[in-house]
PDB file of C-alpha atoms and ligand atoms in Angstrom:
ATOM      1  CA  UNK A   1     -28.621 -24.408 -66.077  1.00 79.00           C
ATOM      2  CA  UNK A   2     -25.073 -26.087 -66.224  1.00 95.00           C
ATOM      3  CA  UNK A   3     -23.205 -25.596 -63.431  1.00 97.00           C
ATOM      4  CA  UNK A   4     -19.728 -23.707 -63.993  1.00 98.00           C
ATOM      5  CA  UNK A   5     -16.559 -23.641 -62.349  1.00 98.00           C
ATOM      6  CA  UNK A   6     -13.513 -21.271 -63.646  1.00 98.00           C
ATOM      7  CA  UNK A   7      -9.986 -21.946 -62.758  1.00 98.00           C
ATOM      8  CA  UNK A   8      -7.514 -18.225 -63.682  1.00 97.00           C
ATOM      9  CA  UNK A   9      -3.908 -18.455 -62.743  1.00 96.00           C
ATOM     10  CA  UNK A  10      -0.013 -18.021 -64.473  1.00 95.00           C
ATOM     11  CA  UNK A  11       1.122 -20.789 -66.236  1.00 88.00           C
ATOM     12  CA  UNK A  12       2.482 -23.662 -63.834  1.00 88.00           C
ATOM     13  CA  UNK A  13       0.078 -22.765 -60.759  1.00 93.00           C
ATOM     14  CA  UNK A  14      -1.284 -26.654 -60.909  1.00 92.00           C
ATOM     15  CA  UNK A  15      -4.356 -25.392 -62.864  1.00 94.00           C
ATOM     16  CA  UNK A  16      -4.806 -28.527 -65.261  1.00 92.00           C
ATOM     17  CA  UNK A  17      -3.694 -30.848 -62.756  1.00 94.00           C
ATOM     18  CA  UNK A  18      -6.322 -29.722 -60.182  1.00 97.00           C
ATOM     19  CA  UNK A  19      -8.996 -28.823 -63.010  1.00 97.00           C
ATOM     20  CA  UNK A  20      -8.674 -32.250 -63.670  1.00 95.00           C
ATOM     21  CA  UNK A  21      -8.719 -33.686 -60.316  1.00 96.00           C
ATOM     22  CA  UNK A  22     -11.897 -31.925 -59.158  1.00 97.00           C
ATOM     23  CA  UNK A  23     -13.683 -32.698 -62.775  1.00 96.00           C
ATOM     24  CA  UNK A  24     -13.446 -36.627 -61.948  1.00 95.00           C
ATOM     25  CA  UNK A  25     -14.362 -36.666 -58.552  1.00 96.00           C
ATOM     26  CA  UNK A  26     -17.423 -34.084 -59.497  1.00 96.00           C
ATOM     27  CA  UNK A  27     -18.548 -35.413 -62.897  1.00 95.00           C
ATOM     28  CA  UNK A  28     -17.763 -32.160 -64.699  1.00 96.00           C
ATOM     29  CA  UNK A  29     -16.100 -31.659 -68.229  1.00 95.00           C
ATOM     30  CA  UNK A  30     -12.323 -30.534 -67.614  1.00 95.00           C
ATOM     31  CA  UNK A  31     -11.933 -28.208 -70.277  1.00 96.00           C
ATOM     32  CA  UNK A  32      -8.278 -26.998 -71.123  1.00 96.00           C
ATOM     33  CA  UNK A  33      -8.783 -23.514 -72.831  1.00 97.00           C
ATOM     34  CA  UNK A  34      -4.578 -23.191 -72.779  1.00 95.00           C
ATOM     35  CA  UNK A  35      -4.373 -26.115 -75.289  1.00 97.00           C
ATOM     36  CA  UNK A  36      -7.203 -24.152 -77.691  1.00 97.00           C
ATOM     37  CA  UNK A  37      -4.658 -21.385 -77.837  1.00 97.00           C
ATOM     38  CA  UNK A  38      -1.651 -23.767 -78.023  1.00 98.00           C
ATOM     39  CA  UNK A  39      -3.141 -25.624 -80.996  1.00 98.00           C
ATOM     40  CA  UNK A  40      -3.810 -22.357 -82.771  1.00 98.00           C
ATOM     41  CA  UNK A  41       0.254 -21.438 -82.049  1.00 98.00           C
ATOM     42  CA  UNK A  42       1.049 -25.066 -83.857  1.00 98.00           C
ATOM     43  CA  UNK A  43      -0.601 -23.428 -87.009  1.00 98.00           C
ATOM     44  CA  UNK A  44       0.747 -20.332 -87.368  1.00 98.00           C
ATOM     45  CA  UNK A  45       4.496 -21.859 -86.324  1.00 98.00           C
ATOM     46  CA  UNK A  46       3.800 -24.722 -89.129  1.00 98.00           C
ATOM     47  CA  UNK A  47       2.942 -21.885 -91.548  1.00 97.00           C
ATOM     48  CA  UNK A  48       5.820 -20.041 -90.591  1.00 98.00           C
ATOM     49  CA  UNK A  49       3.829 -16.975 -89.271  1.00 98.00           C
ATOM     50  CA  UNK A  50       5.750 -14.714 -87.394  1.00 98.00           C
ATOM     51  CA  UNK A  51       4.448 -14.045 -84.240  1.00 97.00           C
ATOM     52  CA  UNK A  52       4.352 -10.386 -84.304  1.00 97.00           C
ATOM     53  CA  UNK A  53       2.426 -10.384 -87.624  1.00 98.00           C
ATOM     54  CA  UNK A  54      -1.214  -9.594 -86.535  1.00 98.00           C
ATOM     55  CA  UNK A  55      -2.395  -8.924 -90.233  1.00 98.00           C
ATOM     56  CA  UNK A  56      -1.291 -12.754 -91.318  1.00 98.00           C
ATOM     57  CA  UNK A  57      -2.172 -13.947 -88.137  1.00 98.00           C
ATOM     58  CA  UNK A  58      -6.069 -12.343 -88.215  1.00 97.00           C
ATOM     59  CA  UNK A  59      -6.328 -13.427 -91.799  1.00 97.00           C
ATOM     60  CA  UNK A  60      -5.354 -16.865 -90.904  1.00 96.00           C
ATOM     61  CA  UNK A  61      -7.932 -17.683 -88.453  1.00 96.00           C
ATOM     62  CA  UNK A  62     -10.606 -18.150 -90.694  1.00 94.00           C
ATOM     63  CA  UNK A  63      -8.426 -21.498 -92.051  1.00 94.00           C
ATOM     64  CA  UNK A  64      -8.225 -22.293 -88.700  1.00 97.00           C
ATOM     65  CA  UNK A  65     -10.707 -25.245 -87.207  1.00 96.00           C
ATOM     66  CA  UNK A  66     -10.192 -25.591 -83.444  1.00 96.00           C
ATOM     67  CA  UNK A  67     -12.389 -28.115 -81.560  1.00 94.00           C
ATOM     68  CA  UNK A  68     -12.181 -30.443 -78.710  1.00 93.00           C
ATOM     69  CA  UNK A  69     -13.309 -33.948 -78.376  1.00 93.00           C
ATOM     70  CA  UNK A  70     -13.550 -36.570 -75.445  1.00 92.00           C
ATOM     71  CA  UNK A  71     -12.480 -40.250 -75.432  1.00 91.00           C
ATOM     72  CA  UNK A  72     -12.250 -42.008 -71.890  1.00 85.00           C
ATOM     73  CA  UNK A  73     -12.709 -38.421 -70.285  1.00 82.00           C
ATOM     74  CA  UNK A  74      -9.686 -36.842 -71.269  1.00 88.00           C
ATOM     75  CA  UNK A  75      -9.817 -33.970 -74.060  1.00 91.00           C
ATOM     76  CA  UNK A  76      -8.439 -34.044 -77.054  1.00 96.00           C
ATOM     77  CA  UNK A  77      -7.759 -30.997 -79.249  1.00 97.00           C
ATOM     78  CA  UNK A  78      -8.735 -31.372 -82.780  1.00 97.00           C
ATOM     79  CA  UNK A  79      -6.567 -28.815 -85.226  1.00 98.00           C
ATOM     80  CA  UNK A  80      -8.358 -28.739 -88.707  1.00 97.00           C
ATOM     81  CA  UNK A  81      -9.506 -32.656 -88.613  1.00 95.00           C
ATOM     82  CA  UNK A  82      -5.941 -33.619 -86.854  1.00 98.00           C
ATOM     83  CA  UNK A  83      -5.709 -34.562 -83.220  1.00 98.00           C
ATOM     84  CA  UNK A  84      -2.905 -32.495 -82.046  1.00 98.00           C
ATOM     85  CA  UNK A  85      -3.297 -33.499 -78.494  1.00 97.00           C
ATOM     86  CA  UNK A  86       0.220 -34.880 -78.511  1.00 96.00           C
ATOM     87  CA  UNK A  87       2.391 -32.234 -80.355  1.00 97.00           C
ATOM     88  CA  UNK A  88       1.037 -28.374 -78.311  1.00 97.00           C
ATOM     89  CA  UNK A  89       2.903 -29.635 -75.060  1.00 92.00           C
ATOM     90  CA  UNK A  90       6.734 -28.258 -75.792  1.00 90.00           C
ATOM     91  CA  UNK A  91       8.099 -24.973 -74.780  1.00 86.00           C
ATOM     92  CA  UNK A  92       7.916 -23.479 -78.458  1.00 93.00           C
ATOM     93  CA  UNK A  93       4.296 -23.922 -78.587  1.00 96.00           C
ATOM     94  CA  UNK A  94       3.467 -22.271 -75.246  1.00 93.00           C
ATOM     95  CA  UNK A  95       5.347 -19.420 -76.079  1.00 91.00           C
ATOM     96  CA  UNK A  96       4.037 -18.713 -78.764  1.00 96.00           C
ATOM     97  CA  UNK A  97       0.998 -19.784 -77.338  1.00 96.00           C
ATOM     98  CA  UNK A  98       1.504 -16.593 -74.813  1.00 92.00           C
ATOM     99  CA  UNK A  99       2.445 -14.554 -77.929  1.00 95.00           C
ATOM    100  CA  UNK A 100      -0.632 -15.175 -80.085  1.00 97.00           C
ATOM    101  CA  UNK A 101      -3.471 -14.928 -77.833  1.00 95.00           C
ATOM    102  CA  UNK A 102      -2.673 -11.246 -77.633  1.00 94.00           C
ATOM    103  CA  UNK A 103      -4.337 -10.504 -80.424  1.00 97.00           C
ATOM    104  CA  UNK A 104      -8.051 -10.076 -80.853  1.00 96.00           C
ATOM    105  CA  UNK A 105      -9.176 -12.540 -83.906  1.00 97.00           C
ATOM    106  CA  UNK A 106      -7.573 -15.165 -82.020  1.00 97.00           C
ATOM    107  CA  UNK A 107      -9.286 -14.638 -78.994  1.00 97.00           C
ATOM    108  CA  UNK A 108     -12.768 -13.693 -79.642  1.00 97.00           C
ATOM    109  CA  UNK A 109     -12.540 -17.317 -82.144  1.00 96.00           C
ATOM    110  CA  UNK A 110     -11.402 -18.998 -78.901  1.00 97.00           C
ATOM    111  CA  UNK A 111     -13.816 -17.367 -76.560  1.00 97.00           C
ATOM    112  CA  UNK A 112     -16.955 -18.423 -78.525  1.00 96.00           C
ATOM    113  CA  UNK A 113     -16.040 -21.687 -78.630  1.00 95.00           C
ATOM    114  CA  UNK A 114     -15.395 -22.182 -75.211  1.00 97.00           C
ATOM    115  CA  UNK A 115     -18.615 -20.230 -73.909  1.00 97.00           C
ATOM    116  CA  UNK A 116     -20.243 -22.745 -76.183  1.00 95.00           C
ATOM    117  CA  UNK A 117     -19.534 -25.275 -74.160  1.00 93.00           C
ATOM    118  CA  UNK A 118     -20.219 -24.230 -71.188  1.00 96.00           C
ATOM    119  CA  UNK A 119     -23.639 -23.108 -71.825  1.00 96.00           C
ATOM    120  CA  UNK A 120     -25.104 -26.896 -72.189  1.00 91.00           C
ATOM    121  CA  UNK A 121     -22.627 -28.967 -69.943  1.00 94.00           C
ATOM    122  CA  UNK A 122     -21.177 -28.518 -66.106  1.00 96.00           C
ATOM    123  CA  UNK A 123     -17.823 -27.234 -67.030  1.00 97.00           C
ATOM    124  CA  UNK A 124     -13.986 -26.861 -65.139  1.00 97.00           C
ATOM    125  CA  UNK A 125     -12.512 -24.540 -67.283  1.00 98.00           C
ATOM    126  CA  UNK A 126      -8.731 -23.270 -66.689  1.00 96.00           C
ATOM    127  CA  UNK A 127      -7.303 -20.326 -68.373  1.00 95.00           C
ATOM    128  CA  UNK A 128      -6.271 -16.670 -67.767  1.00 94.00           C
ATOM    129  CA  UNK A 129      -9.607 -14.875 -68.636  1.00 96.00           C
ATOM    130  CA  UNK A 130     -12.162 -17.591 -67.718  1.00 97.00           C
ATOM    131  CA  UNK A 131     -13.311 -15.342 -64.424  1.00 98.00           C
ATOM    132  CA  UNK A 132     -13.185 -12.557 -65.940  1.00 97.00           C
ATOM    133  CA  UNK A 133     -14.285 -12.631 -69.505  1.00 97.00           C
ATOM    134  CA  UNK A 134     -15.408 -16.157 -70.305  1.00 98.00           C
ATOM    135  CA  UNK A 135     -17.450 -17.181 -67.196  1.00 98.00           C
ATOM    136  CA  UNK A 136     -18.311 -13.997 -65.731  1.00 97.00           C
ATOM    137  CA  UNK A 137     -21.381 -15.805 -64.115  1.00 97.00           C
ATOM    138  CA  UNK A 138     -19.564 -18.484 -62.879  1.00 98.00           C
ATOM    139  CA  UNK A 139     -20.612 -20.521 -59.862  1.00 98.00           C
ATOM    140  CA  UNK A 140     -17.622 -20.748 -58.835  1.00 98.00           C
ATOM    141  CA  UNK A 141     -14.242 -18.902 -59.571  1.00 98.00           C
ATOM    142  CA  UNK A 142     -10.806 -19.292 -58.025  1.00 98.00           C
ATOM    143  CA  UNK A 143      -7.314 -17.997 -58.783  1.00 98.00           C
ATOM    144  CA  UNK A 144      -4.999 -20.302 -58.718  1.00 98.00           C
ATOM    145  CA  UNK A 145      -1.281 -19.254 -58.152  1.00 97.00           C
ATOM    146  CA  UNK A 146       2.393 -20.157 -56.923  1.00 97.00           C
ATOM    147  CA  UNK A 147       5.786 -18.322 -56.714  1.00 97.00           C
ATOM    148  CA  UNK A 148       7.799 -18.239 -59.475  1.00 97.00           C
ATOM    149  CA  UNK A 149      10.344 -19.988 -57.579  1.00 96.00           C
ATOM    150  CA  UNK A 150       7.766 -22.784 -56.849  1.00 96.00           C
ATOM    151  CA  UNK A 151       6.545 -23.291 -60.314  1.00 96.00           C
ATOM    152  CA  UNK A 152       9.848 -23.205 -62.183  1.00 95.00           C
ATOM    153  CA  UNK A 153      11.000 -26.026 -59.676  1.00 95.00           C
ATOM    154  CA  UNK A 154       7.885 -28.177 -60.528  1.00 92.00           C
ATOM    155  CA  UNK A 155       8.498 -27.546 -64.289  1.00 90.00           C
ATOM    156  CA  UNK A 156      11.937 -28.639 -63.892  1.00 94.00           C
ATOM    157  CA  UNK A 157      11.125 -31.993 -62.017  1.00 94.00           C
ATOM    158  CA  UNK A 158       8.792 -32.810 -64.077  1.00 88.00           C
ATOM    159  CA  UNK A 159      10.914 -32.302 -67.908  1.00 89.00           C
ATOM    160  CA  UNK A 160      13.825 -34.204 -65.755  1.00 94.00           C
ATOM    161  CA  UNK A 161      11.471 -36.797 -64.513  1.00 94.00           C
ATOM    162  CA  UNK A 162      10.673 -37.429 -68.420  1.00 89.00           C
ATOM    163  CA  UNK A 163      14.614 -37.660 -68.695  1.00 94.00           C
ATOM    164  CA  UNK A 164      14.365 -34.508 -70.179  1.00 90.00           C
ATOM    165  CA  UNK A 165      17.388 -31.839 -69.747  1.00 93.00           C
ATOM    166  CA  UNK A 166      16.726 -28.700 -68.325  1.00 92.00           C
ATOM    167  CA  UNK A 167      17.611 -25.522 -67.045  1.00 95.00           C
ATOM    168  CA  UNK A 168      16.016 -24.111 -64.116  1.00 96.00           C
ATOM    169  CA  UNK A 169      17.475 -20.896 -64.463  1.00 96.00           C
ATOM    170  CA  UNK A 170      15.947 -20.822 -67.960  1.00 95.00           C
ATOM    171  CA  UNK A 171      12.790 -21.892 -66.750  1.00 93.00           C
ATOM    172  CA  UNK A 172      11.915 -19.464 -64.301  1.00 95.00           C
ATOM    173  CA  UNK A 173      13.025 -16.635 -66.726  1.00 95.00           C
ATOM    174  CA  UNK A 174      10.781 -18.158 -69.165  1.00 92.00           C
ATOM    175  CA  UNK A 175       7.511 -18.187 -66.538  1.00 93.00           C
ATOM    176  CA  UNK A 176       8.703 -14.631 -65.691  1.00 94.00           C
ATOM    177  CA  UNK A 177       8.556 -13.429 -68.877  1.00 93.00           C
ATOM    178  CA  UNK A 178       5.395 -15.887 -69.864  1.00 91.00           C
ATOM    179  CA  UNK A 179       3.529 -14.052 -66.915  1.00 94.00           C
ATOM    180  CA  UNK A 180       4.386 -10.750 -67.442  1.00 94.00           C
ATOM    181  CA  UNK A 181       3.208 -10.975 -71.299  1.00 91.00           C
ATOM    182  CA  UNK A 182       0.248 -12.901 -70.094  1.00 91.00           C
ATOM    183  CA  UNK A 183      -1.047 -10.224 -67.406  1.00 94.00           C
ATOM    184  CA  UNK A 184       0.022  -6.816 -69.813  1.00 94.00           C
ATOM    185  CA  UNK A 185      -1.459  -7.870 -72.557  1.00 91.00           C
ATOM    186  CA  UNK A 186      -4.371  -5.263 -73.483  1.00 92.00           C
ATOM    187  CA  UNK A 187      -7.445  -7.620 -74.309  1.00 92.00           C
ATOM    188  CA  UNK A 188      -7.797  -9.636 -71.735  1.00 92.00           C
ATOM    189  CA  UNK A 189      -5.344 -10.070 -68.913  1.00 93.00           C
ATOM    190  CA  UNK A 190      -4.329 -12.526 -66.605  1.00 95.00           C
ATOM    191  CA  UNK A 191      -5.785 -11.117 -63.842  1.00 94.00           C
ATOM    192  CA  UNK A 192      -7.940 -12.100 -60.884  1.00 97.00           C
ATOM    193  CA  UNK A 193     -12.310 -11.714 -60.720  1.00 97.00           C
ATOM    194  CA  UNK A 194     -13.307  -9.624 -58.184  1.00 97.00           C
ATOM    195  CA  UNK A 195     -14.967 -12.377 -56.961  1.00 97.00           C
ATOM    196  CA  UNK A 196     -12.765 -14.655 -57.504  1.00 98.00           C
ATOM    197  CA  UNK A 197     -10.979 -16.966 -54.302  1.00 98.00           C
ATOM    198  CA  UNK A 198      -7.402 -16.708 -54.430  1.00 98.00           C
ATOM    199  CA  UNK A 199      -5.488 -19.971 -53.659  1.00 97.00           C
ATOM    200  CA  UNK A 200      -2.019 -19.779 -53.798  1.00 97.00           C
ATOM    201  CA  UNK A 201      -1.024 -23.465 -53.700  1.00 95.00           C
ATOM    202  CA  UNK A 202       3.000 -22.711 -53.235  1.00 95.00           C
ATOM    203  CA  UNK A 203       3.198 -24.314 -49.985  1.00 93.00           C
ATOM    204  CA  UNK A 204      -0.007 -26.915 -50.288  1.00 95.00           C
ATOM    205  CA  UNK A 205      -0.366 -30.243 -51.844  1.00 94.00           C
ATOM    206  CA  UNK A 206      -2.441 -31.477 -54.664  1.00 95.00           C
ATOM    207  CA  UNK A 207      -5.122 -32.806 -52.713  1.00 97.00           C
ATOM    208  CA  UNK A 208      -5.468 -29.533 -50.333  1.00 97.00           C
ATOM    209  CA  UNK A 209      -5.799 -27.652 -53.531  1.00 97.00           C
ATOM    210  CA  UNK A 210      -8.981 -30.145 -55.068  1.00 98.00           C
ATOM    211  CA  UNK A 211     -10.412 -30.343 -51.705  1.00 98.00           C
ATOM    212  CA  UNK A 212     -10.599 -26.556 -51.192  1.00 97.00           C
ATOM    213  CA  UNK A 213     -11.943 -26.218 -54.239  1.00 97.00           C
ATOM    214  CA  UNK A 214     -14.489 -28.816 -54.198  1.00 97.00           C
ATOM    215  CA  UNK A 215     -15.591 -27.065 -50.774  1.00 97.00           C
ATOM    216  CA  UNK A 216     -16.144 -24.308 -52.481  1.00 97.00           C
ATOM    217  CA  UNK A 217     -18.576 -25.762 -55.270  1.00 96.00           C
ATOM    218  CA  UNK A 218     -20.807 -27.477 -52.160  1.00 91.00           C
TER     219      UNK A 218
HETATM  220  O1  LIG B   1      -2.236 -22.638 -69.877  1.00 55.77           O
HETATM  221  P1  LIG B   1      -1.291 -22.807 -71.036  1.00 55.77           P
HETATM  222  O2  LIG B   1       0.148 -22.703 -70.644  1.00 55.77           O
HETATM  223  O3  LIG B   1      -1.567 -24.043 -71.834  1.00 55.77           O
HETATM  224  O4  LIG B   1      -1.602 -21.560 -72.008  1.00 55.77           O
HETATM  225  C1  LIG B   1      -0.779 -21.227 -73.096  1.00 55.77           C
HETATM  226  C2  LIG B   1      -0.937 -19.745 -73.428  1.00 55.77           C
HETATM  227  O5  LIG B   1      -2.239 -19.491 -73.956  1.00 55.77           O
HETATM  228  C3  LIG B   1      -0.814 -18.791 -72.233  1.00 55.77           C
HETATM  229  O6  LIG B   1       0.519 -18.399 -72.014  1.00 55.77           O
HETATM  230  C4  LIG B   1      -1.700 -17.637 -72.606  1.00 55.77           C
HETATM  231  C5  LIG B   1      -2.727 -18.233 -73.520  1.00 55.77           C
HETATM  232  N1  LIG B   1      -4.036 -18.432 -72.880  1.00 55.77           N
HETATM  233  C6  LIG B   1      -4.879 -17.347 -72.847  1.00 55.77           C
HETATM  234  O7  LIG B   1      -4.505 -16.258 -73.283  1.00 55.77           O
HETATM  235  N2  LIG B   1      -6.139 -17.470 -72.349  1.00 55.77           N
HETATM  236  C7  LIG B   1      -6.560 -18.631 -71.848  1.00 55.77           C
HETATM  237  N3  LIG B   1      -7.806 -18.724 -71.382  1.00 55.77           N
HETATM  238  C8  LIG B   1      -5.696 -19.757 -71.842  1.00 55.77           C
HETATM  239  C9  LIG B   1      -4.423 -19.617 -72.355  1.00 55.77           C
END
């Protein structure tokens, strides 16, 4: 039996940072379910979809090839035979990311995949449904948060660190917003497991995150 660990929180909690973190110093497969969904957004904006058109959108998803690879341990999201790895991190993408993975074809495509591989290999996997809908036998499950305040500050050292511009104001409307689509949505909701652990990492560093986590897979 592979040994799984989910990882549920908003969007700029830490979760890939940590996920990642706690996969190299265990020896389990970080797997990024965000980027599935983000790669599937880079279609539909290439094709001009709109984002509230769930008939073109459902249809679509049969054209749609999503898979993931590994080279030197970090994933790589294959879109259709095209590594994509590079071009799902912007704003536009995650939103309509957030936007898209409302609706059911998307999802139960993405879910599939993703309980595919964890079935076979000892698994990290981040998302918003991983505890609850993904994983629900998880070994271990954890809900990863921050304030608002908190995460649109990190986002906004980070872009400027790239020598990016940006607007924190902006930023934390966007997360707002982000979370509040993310955790209303009807099929599956950011929400926590009733078993899950909640860590809210606001006022800890990276390492007291991976170590409580890695506690709690002993
Ligand atoms: O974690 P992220 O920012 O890369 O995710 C982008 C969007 O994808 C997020 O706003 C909602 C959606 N998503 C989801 O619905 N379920 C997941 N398991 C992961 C992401």
């Amino acid at each position: 039996m592979a040994f799984n660990v989910a990882i549920d929180g908003p969007a700029g909690a830490g979760k890939s940072t940590i996920a990642k973190a706690v996969a190299a110093k265990k020896g389990y497969v970080y797997v990024d379910t965000g980027a599935m969904y983000r790669a599937m957004a880079l279609y539909f904006l290439r094709e001009n979809i709109s984002k509230d058109d769930e008939a073109k959108i459902s249809a679509s998803v049969d054209n749609i090839k999503v898979s993931i690879k590994y080279e030197d341990g970090a994933q790589h999201v294959i879109l259709n035979d095209e590594d994509v790895t590079g071009l799902i991190r912007t704003e536009e993408v995650g939103n309509m990311a957030s936007a898209t993975s409302v609706y059911s074809a998307v999802r139960t495509k993405l879910v599939a995949l993703q309980q595919e591989l964890a079935k076979t290999t000892d698994v990290i996997m981040d998302g918003r449904d991983i505890g609850t809908v993904v994983l629900p036998n998880a070994d271990v499950k954890v809900f990863l948060t921050a304030s608002v305040a908190c995460r649109a500050k990190r986002r906004f050292d980070e872009l400027t660190a790239k020598g990016v511009e940006a607007d924190f104001d902006q930023i934390a409307k966007d997360i707002e917003e982000r979370d509040y689509r993310d955790s209303h949505r009807e099929i599956s909701p950011l929400k926590q497991a009733d078993d899950a652990i909640l860590v809210d990492s606001s006022e800890m560093t990276i390492d007291e995150v991976v170590n409580t986590i890695i506690d709690l897979c002993k």
